[in-house]
mmCIF file of C-alpha atoms and ligand atoms in Angstrom:
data_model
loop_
_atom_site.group_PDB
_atom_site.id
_atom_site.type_symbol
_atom_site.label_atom_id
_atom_site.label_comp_id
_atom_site.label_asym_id
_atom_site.label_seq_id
_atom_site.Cartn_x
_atom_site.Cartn_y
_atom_site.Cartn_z
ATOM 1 C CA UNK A 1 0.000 0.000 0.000
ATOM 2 C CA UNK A 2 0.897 3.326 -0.583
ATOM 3 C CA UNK A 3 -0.379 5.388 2.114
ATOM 4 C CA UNK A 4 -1.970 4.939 5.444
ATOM 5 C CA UNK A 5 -5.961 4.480 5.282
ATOM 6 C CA UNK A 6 -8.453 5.712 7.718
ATOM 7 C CA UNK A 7 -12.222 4.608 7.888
ATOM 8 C CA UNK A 8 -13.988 6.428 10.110
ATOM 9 C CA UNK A 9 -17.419 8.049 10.621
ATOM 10 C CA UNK A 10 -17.288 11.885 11.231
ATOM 11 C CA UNK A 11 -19.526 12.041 14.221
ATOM 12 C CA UNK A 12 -17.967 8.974 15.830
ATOM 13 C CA UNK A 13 -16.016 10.468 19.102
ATOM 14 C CA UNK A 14 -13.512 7.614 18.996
ATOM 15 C CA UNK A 15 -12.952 8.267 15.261
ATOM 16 C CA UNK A 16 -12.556 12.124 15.962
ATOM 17 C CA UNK A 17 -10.131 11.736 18.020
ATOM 18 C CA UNK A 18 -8.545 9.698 16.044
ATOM 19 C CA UNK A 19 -8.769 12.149 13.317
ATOM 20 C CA UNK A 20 -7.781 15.376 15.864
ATOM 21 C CA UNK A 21 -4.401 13.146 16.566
ATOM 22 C CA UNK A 22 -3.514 12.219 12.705
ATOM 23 C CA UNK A 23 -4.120 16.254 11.990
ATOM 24 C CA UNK A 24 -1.818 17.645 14.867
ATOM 25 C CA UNK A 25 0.934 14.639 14.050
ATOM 26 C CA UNK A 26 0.211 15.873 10.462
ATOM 27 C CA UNK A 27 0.111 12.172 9.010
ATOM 28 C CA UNK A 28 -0.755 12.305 5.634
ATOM 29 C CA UNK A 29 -3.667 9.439 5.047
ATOM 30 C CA UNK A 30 -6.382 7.727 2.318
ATOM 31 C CA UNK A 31 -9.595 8.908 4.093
ATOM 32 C CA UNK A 32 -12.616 6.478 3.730
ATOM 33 C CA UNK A 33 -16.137 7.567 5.141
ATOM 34 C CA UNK A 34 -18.246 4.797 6.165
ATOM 35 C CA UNK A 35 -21.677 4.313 7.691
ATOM 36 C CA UNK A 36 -21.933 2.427 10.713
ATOM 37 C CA UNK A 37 -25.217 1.241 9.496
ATOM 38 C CA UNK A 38 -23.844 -0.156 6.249
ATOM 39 C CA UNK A 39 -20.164 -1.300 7.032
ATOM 40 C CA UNK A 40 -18.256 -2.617 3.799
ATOM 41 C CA UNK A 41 -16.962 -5.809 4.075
ATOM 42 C CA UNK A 42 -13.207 -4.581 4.090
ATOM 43 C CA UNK A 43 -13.775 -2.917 7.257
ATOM 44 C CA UNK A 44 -14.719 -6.578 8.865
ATOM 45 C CA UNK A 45 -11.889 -8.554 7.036
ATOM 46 C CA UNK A 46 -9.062 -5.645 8.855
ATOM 47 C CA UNK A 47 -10.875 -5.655 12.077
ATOM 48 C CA UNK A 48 -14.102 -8.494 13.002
ATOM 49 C CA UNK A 49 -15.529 -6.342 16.098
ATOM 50 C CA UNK A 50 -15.939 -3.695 12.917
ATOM 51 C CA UNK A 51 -15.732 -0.452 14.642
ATOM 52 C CA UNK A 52 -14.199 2.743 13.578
ATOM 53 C CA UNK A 53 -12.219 3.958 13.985
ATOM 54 C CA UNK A 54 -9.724 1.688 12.317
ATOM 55 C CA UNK A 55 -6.362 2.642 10.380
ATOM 56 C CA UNK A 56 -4.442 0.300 8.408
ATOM 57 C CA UNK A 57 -0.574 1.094 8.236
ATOM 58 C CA UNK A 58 0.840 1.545 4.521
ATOM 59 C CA UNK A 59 3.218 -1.612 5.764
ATOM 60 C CA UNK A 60 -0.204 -3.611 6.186
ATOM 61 C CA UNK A 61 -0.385 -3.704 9.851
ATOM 62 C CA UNK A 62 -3.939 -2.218 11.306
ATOM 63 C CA UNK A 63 -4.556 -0.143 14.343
ATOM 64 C CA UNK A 64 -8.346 -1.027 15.450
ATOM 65 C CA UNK A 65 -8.768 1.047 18.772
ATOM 66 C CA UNK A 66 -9.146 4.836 18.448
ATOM 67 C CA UNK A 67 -6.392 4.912 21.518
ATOM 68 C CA UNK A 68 -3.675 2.930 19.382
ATOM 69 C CA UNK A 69 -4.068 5.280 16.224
ATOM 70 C CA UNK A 70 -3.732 8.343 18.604
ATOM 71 C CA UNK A 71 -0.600 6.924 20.194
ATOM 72 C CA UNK A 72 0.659 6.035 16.874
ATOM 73 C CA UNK A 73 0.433 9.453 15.470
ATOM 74 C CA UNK A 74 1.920 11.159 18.179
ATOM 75 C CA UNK A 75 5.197 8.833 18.469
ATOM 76 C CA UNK A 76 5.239 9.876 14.985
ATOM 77 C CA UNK A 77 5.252 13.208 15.529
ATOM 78 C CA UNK A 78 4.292 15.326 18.955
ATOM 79 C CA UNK A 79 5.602 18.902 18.096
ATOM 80 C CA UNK A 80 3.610 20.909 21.636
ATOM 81 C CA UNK A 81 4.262 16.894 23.680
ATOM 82 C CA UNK A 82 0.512 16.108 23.980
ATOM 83 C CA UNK A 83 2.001 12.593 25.001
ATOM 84 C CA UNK A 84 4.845 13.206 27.043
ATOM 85 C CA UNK A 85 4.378 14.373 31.003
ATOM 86 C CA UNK A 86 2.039 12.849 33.321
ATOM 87 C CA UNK A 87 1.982 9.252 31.367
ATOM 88 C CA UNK A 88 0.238 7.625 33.667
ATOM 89 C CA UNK A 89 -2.714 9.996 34.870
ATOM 90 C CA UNK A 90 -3.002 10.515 30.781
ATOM 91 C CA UNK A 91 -3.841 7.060 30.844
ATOM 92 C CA UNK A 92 -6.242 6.698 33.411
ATOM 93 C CA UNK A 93 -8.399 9.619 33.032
ATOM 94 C CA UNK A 94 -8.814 8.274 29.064
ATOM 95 C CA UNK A 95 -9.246 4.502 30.170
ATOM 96 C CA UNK A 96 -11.926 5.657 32.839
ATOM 97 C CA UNK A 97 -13.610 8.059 30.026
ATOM 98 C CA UNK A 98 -13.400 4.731 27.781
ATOM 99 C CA UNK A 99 -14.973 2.293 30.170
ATOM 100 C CA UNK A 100 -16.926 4.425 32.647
ATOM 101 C CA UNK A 101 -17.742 8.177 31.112
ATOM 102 C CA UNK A 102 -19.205 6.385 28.244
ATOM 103 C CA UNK A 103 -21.188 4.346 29.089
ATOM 104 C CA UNK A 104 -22.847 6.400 31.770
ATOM 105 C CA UNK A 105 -23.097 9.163 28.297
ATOM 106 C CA UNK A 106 -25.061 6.365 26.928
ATOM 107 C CA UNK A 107 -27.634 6.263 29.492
ATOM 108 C CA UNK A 108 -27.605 10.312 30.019
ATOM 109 C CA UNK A 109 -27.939 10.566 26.382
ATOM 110 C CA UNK A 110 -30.846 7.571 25.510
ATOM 111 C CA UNK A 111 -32.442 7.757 28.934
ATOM 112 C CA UNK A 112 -35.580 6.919 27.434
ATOM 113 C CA UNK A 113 -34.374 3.360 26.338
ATOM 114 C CA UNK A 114 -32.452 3.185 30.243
ATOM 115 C CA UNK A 115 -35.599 3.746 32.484
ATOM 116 C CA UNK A 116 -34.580 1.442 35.096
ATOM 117 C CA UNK A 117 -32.955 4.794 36.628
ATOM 118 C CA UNK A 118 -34.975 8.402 36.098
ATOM 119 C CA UNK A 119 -33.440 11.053 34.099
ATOM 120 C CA UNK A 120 -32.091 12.802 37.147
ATOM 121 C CA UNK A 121 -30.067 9.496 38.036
ATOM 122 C CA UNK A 122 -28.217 9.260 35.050
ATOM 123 C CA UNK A 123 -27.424 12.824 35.346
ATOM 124 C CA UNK A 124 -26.226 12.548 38.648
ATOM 125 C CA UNK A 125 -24.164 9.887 37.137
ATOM 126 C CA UNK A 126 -22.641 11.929 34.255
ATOM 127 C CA UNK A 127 -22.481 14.939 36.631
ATOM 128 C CA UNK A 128 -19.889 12.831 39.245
ATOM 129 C CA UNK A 129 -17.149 12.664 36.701
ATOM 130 C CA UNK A 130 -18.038 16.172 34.781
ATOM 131 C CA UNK A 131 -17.238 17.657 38.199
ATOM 132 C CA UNK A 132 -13.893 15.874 38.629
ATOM 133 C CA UNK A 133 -13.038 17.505 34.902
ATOM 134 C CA UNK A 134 -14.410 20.890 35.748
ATOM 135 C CA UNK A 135 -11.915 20.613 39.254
ATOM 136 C CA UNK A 136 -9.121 19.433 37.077
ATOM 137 C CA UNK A 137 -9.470 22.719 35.172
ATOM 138 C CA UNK A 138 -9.127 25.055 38.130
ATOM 139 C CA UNK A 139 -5.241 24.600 37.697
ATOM 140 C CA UNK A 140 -5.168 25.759 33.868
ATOM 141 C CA UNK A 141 -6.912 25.906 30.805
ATOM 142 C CA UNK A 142 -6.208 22.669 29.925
ATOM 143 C CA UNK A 143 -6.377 19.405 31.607
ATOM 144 C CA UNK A 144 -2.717 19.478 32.155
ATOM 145 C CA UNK A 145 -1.598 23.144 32.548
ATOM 146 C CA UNK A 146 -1.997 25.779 30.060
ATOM 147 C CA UNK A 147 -1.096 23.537 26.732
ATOM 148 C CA UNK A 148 -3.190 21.001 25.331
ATOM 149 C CA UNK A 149 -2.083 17.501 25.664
ATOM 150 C CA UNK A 150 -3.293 13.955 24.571
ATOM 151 C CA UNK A 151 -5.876 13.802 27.368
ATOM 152 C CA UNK A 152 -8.067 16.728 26.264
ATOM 153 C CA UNK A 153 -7.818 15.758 22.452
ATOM 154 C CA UNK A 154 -9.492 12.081 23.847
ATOM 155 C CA UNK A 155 -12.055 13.321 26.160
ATOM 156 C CA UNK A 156 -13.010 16.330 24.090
ATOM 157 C CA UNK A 157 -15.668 14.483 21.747
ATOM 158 C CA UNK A 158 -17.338 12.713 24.650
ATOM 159 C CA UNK A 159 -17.659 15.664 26.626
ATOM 160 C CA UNK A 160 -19.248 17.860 23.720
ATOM 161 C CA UNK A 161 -21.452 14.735 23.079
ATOM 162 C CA UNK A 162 -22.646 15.279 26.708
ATOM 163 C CA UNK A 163 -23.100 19.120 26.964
ATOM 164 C CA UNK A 164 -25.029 18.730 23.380
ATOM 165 C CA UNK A 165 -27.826 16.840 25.553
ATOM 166 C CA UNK A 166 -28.755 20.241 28.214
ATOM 167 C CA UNK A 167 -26.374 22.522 26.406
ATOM 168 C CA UNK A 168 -27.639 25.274 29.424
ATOM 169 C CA UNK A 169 -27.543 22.850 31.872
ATOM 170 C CA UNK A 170 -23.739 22.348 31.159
ATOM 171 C CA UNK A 171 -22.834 25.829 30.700
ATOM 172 C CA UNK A 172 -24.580 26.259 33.949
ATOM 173 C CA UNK A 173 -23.221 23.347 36.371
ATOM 174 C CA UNK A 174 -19.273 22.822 34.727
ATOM 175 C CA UNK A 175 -18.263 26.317 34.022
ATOM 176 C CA UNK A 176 -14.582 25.840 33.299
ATOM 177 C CA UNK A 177 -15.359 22.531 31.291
ATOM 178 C CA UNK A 178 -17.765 24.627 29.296
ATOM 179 C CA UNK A 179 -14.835 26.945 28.512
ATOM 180 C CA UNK A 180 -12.237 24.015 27.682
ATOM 181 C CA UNK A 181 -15.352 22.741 25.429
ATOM 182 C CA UNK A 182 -15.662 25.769 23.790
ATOM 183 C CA UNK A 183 -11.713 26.556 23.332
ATOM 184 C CA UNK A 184 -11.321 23.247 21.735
ATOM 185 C CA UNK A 185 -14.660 23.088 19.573
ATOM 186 C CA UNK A 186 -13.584 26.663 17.816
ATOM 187 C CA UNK A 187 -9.497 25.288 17.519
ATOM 188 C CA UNK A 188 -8.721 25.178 14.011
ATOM 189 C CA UNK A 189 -7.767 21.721 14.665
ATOM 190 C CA UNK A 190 -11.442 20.231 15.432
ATOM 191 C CA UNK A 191 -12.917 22.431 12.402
ATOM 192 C CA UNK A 192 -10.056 21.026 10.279
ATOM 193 C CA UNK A 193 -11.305 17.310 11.005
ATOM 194 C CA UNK A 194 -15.291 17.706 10.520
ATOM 195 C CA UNK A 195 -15.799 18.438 7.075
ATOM 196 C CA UNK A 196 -18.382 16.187 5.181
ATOM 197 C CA UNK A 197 -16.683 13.400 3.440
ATOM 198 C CA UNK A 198 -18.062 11.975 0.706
ATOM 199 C CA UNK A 199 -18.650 8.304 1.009
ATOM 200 C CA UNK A 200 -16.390 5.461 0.172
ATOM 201 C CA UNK A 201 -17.270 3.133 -2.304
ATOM 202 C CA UNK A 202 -15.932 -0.208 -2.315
ATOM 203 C CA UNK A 203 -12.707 -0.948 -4.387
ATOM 204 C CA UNK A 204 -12.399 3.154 -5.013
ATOM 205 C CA UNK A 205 -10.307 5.285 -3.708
ATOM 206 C CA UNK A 206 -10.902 7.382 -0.532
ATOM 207 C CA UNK A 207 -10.484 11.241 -0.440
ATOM 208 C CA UNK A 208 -6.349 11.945 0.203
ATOM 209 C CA UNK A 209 -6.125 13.986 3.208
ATOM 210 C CA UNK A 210 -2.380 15.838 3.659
ATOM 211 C CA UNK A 211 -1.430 18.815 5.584
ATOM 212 C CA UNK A 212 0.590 21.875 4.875
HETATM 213 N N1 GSH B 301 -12.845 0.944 21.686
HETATM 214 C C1 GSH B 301 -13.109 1.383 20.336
HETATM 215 C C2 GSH B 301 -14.569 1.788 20.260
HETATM 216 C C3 GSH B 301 -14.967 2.280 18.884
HETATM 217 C C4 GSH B 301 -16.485 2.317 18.734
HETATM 218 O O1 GSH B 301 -17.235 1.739 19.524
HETATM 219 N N2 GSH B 301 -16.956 3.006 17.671
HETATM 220 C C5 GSH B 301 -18.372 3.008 17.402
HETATM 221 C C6 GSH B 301 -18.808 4.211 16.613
HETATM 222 S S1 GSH B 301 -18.786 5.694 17.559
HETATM 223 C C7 GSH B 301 -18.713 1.809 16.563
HETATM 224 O O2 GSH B 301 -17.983 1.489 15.652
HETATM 225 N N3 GSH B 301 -19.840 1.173 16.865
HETATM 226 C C8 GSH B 301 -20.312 0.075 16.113
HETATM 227 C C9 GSH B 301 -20.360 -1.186 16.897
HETATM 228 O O3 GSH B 301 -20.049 -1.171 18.105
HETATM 229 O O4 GSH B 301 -20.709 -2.213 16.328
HETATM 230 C C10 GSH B 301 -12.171 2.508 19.974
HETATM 231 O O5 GSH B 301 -11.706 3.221 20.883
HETATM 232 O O6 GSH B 301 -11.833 2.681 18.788
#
Protein backbone atom coordinates (compact mmCIF):
# COMPACT_ATOMS: atom_id res chain seq x y z
CA UNK A 1 0.00 0.00 0.00
CA UNK A 2 0.90 3.33 -0.58
CA UNK A 3 -0.38 5.39 2.11
CA UNK A 4 -1.97 4.94 5.44
CA UNK A 5 -5.96 4.48 5.28
CA UNK A 6 -8.45 5.71 7.72
CA UNK A 7 -12.22 4.61 7.89
CA UNK A 8 -13.99 6.43 10.11
CA UNK A 9 -17.42 8.05 10.62
CA UNK A 10 -17.29 11.89 11.23
CA UNK A 11 -19.53 12.04 14.22
CA UNK A 12 -17.97 8.97 15.83
CA UNK A 13 -16.02 10.47 19.10
CA UNK A 14 -13.51 7.61 19.00
CA UNK A 15 -12.95 8.27 15.26
CA UNK A 16 -12.56 12.12 15.96
CA UNK A 17 -10.13 11.74 18.02
CA UNK A 18 -8.55 9.70 16.04
CA UNK A 19 -8.77 12.15 13.32
CA UNK A 20 -7.78 15.38 15.86
CA UNK A 21 -4.40 13.15 16.57
CA UNK A 22 -3.51 12.22 12.71
CA UNK A 23 -4.12 16.25 11.99
CA UNK A 24 -1.82 17.64 14.87
CA UNK A 25 0.93 14.64 14.05
CA UNK A 26 0.21 15.87 10.46
CA UNK A 27 0.11 12.17 9.01
CA UNK A 28 -0.76 12.31 5.63
CA UNK A 29 -3.67 9.44 5.05
CA UNK A 30 -6.38 7.73 2.32
CA UNK A 31 -9.60 8.91 4.09
CA UNK A 32 -12.62 6.48 3.73
CA UNK A 33 -16.14 7.57 5.14
CA UNK A 34 -18.25 4.80 6.17
CA UNK A 35 -21.68 4.31 7.69
CA UNK A 36 -21.93 2.43 10.71
CA UNK A 37 -25.22 1.24 9.50
CA UNK A 38 -23.84 -0.16 6.25
CA UNK A 39 -20.16 -1.30 7.03
CA UNK A 40 -18.26 -2.62 3.80
CA UNK A 41 -16.96 -5.81 4.08
CA UNK A 42 -13.21 -4.58 4.09
CA UNK A 43 -13.78 -2.92 7.26
CA UNK A 44 -14.72 -6.58 8.86
CA UNK A 45 -11.89 -8.55 7.04
CA UNK A 46 -9.06 -5.65 8.86
CA UNK A 47 -10.87 -5.65 12.08
CA UNK A 48 -14.10 -8.49 13.00
CA UNK A 49 -15.53 -6.34 16.10
CA UNK A 50 -15.94 -3.69 12.92
CA UNK A 51 -15.73 -0.45 14.64
CA UNK A 52 -14.20 2.74 13.58
CA UNK A 53 -12.22 3.96 13.98
CA UNK A 54 -9.72 1.69 12.32
CA UNK A 55 -6.36 2.64 10.38
CA UNK A 56 -4.44 0.30 8.41
CA UNK A 57 -0.57 1.09 8.24
CA UNK A 58 0.84 1.54 4.52
CA UNK A 59 3.22 -1.61 5.76
CA UNK A 60 -0.20 -3.61 6.19
CA UNK A 61 -0.39 -3.70 9.85
CA UNK A 62 -3.94 -2.22 11.31
CA UNK A 63 -4.56 -0.14 14.34
CA UNK A 64 -8.35 -1.03 15.45
CA UNK A 65 -8.77 1.05 18.77
CA UNK A 66 -9.15 4.84 18.45
CA UNK A 67 -6.39 4.91 21.52
CA UNK A 68 -3.68 2.93 19.38
CA UNK A 69 -4.07 5.28 16.22
CA UNK A 70 -3.73 8.34 18.60
CA UNK A 71 -0.60 6.92 20.19
CA UNK A 72 0.66 6.03 16.87
CA UNK A 73 0.43 9.45 15.47
CA UNK A 74 1.92 11.16 18.18
CA UNK A 75 5.20 8.83 18.47
CA UNK A 76 5.24 9.88 14.99
CA UNK A 77 5.25 13.21 15.53
CA UNK A 78 4.29 15.33 18.95
CA UNK A 79 5.60 18.90 18.10
CA UNK A 80 3.61 20.91 21.64
CA UNK A 81 4.26 16.89 23.68
CA UNK A 82 0.51 16.11 23.98
CA UNK A 83 2.00 12.59 25.00
CA UNK A 84 4.84 13.21 27.04
CA UNK A 85 4.38 14.37 31.00
CA UNK A 86 2.04 12.85 33.32
CA UNK A 87 1.98 9.25 31.37
CA UNK A 88 0.24 7.63 33.67
CA UNK A 89 -2.71 10.00 34.87
CA UNK A 90 -3.00 10.51 30.78
CA UNK A 91 -3.84 7.06 30.84
CA UNK A 92 -6.24 6.70 33.41
CA UNK A 93 -8.40 9.62 33.03
CA UNK A 94 -8.81 8.27 29.06
CA UNK A 95 -9.25 4.50 30.17
CA UNK A 96 -11.93 5.66 32.84
CA UNK A 97 -13.61 8.06 30.03
CA UNK A 98 -13.40 4.73 27.78
CA UNK A 99 -14.97 2.29 30.17
CA UNK A 100 -16.93 4.43 32.65
CA UNK A 101 -17.74 8.18 31.11
CA UNK A 102 -19.20 6.39 28.24
CA UNK A 103 -21.19 4.35 29.09
CA UNK A 104 -22.85 6.40 31.77
CA UNK A 105 -23.10 9.16 28.30
CA UNK A 106 -25.06 6.36 26.93
CA UNK A 107 -27.63 6.26 29.49
CA UNK A 108 -27.61 10.31 30.02
CA UNK A 109 -27.94 10.57 26.38
CA UNK A 110 -30.85 7.57 25.51
CA UNK A 111 -32.44 7.76 28.93
CA UNK A 112 -35.58 6.92 27.43
CA UNK A 113 -34.37 3.36 26.34
CA UNK A 114 -32.45 3.19 30.24
CA UNK A 115 -35.60 3.75 32.48
CA UNK A 116 -34.58 1.44 35.10
CA UNK A 117 -32.96 4.79 36.63
CA UNK A 118 -34.97 8.40 36.10
CA UNK A 119 -33.44 11.05 34.10
CA UNK A 120 -32.09 12.80 37.15
CA UNK A 121 -30.07 9.50 38.04
CA UNK A 122 -28.22 9.26 35.05
CA UNK A 123 -27.42 12.82 35.35
CA UNK A 124 -26.23 12.55 38.65
CA UNK A 125 -24.16 9.89 37.14
CA UNK A 126 -22.64 11.93 34.26
CA UNK A 127 -22.48 14.94 36.63
CA UNK A 128 -19.89 12.83 39.25
CA UNK A 129 -17.15 12.66 36.70
CA UNK A 130 -18.04 16.17 34.78
CA UNK A 131 -17.24 17.66 38.20
CA UNK A 132 -13.89 15.87 38.63
CA UNK A 133 -13.04 17.51 34.90
CA UNK A 134 -14.41 20.89 35.75
CA UNK A 135 -11.92 20.61 39.25
CA UNK A 136 -9.12 19.43 37.08
CA UNK A 137 -9.47 22.72 35.17
CA UNK A 138 -9.13 25.06 38.13
CA UNK A 139 -5.24 24.60 37.70
CA UNK A 140 -5.17 25.76 33.87
CA UNK A 141 -6.91 25.91 30.81
CA UNK A 142 -6.21 22.67 29.92
CA UNK A 143 -6.38 19.41 31.61
CA UNK A 144 -2.72 19.48 32.16
CA UNK A 145 -1.60 23.14 32.55
CA UNK A 146 -2.00 25.78 30.06
CA UNK A 147 -1.10 23.54 26.73
CA UNK A 148 -3.19 21.00 25.33
CA UNK A 149 -2.08 17.50 25.66
CA UNK A 150 -3.29 13.96 24.57
CA UNK A 151 -5.88 13.80 27.37
CA UNK A 152 -8.07 16.73 26.26
CA UNK A 153 -7.82 15.76 22.45
CA UNK A 154 -9.49 12.08 23.85
CA UNK A 155 -12.06 13.32 26.16
CA UNK A 156 -13.01 16.33 24.09
CA UNK A 157 -15.67 14.48 21.75
CA UNK A 158 -17.34 12.71 24.65
CA UNK A 159 -17.66 15.66 26.63
CA UNK A 160 -19.25 17.86 23.72
CA UNK A 161 -21.45 14.74 23.08
CA UNK A 162 -22.65 15.28 26.71
CA UNK A 163 -23.10 19.12 26.96
CA UNK A 164 -25.03 18.73 23.38
CA UNK A 165 -27.83 16.84 25.55
CA UNK A 166 -28.75 20.24 28.21
CA UNK A 167 -26.37 22.52 26.41
CA UNK A 168 -27.64 25.27 29.42
CA UNK A 169 -27.54 22.85 31.87
CA UNK A 170 -23.74 22.35 31.16
CA UNK A 171 -22.83 25.83 30.70
CA UNK A 172 -24.58 26.26 33.95
CA UNK A 173 -23.22 23.35 36.37
CA UNK A 174 -19.27 22.82 34.73
CA UNK A 175 -18.26 26.32 34.02
CA UNK A 176 -14.58 25.84 33.30
CA UNK A 177 -15.36 22.53 31.29
CA UNK A 178 -17.77 24.63 29.30
CA UNK A 179 -14.83 26.94 28.51
CA UNK A 180 -12.24 24.01 27.68
CA UNK A 181 -15.35 22.74 25.43
CA UNK A 182 -15.66 25.77 23.79
CA UNK A 183 -11.71 26.56 23.33
CA UNK A 184 -11.32 23.25 21.73
CA UNK A 185 -14.66 23.09 19.57
CA UNK A 186 -13.58 26.66 17.82
CA UNK A 187 -9.50 25.29 17.52
CA UNK A 188 -8.72 25.18 14.01
CA UNK A 189 -7.77 21.72 14.66
CA UNK A 190 -11.44 20.23 15.43
CA UNK A 191 -12.92 22.43 12.40
CA UNK A 192 -10.06 21.03 10.28
CA UNK A 193 -11.31 17.31 11.01
CA UNK A 194 -15.29 17.71 10.52
CA UNK A 195 -15.80 18.44 7.08
CA UNK A 196 -18.38 16.19 5.18
CA UNK A 197 -16.68 13.40 3.44
CA UNK A 198 -18.06 11.97 0.71
CA UNK A 199 -18.65 8.30 1.01
CA UNK A 200 -16.39 5.46 0.17
CA UNK A 201 -17.27 3.13 -2.30
CA UNK A 202 -15.93 -0.21 -2.31
CA UNK A 203 -12.71 -0.95 -4.39
CA UNK A 204 -12.40 3.15 -5.01
CA UNK A 205 -10.31 5.29 -3.71
CA UNK A 206 -10.90 7.38 -0.53
CA UNK A 207 -10.48 11.24 -0.44
CA UNK A 208 -6.35 11.95 0.20
CA UNK A 209 -6.13 13.99 3.21
CA UNK A 210 -2.38 15.84 3.66
CA UNK A 211 -1.43 18.82 5.58
CA UNK A 212 0.59 21.88 4.87
N1 LIG B 1 -12.85 0.94 21.69
C1 LIG B 1 -13.11 1.38 20.34
C2 LIG B 1 -14.57 1.79 20.26
C3 LIG B 1 -14.97 2.28 18.88
C4 LIG B 1 -16.49 2.32 18.73
O1 LIG B 1 -17.23 1.74 19.52
N2 LIG B 1 -16.96 3.01 17.67
C5 LIG B 1 -18.37 3.01 17.40
C6 LIG B 1 -18.81 4.21 16.61
S1 LIG B 1 -18.79 5.69 17.56
C7 LIG B 1 -18.71 1.81 16.56
O2 LIG B 1 -17.98 1.49 15.65
N3 LIG B 1 -19.84 1.17 16.87
C8 LIG B 1 -20.31 0.07 16.11
C9 LIG B 1 -20.36 -1.19 16.90
O3 LIG B 1 -20.05 -1.17 18.10
O4 LIG B 1 -20.71 -2.21 16.33
C10 LIG B 1 -12.17 2.51 19.97
O5 LIG B 1 -11.71 3.22 20.88
O6 LIG B 1 -11.83 2.68 18.79
Amino acid sequence: MKHHVLYSFRRCPYAMRARMALAYSKVPYEHREILLRDRPQTLYDLSPKGTVPVLQLDNGSVHDESVDIMKWALEKNDPDQWYKYNLEHQDRLVTRNDEIFKRRLDRYKYHIRYPERSFEEHRTDVSEILNEYNALLDSGSYMFGETICFTDIALMPFVRQCAHVDLDWFNTNFPGLAEWLNNLKGAELFKSIMPKYDLWVEGEMGTLVTWA
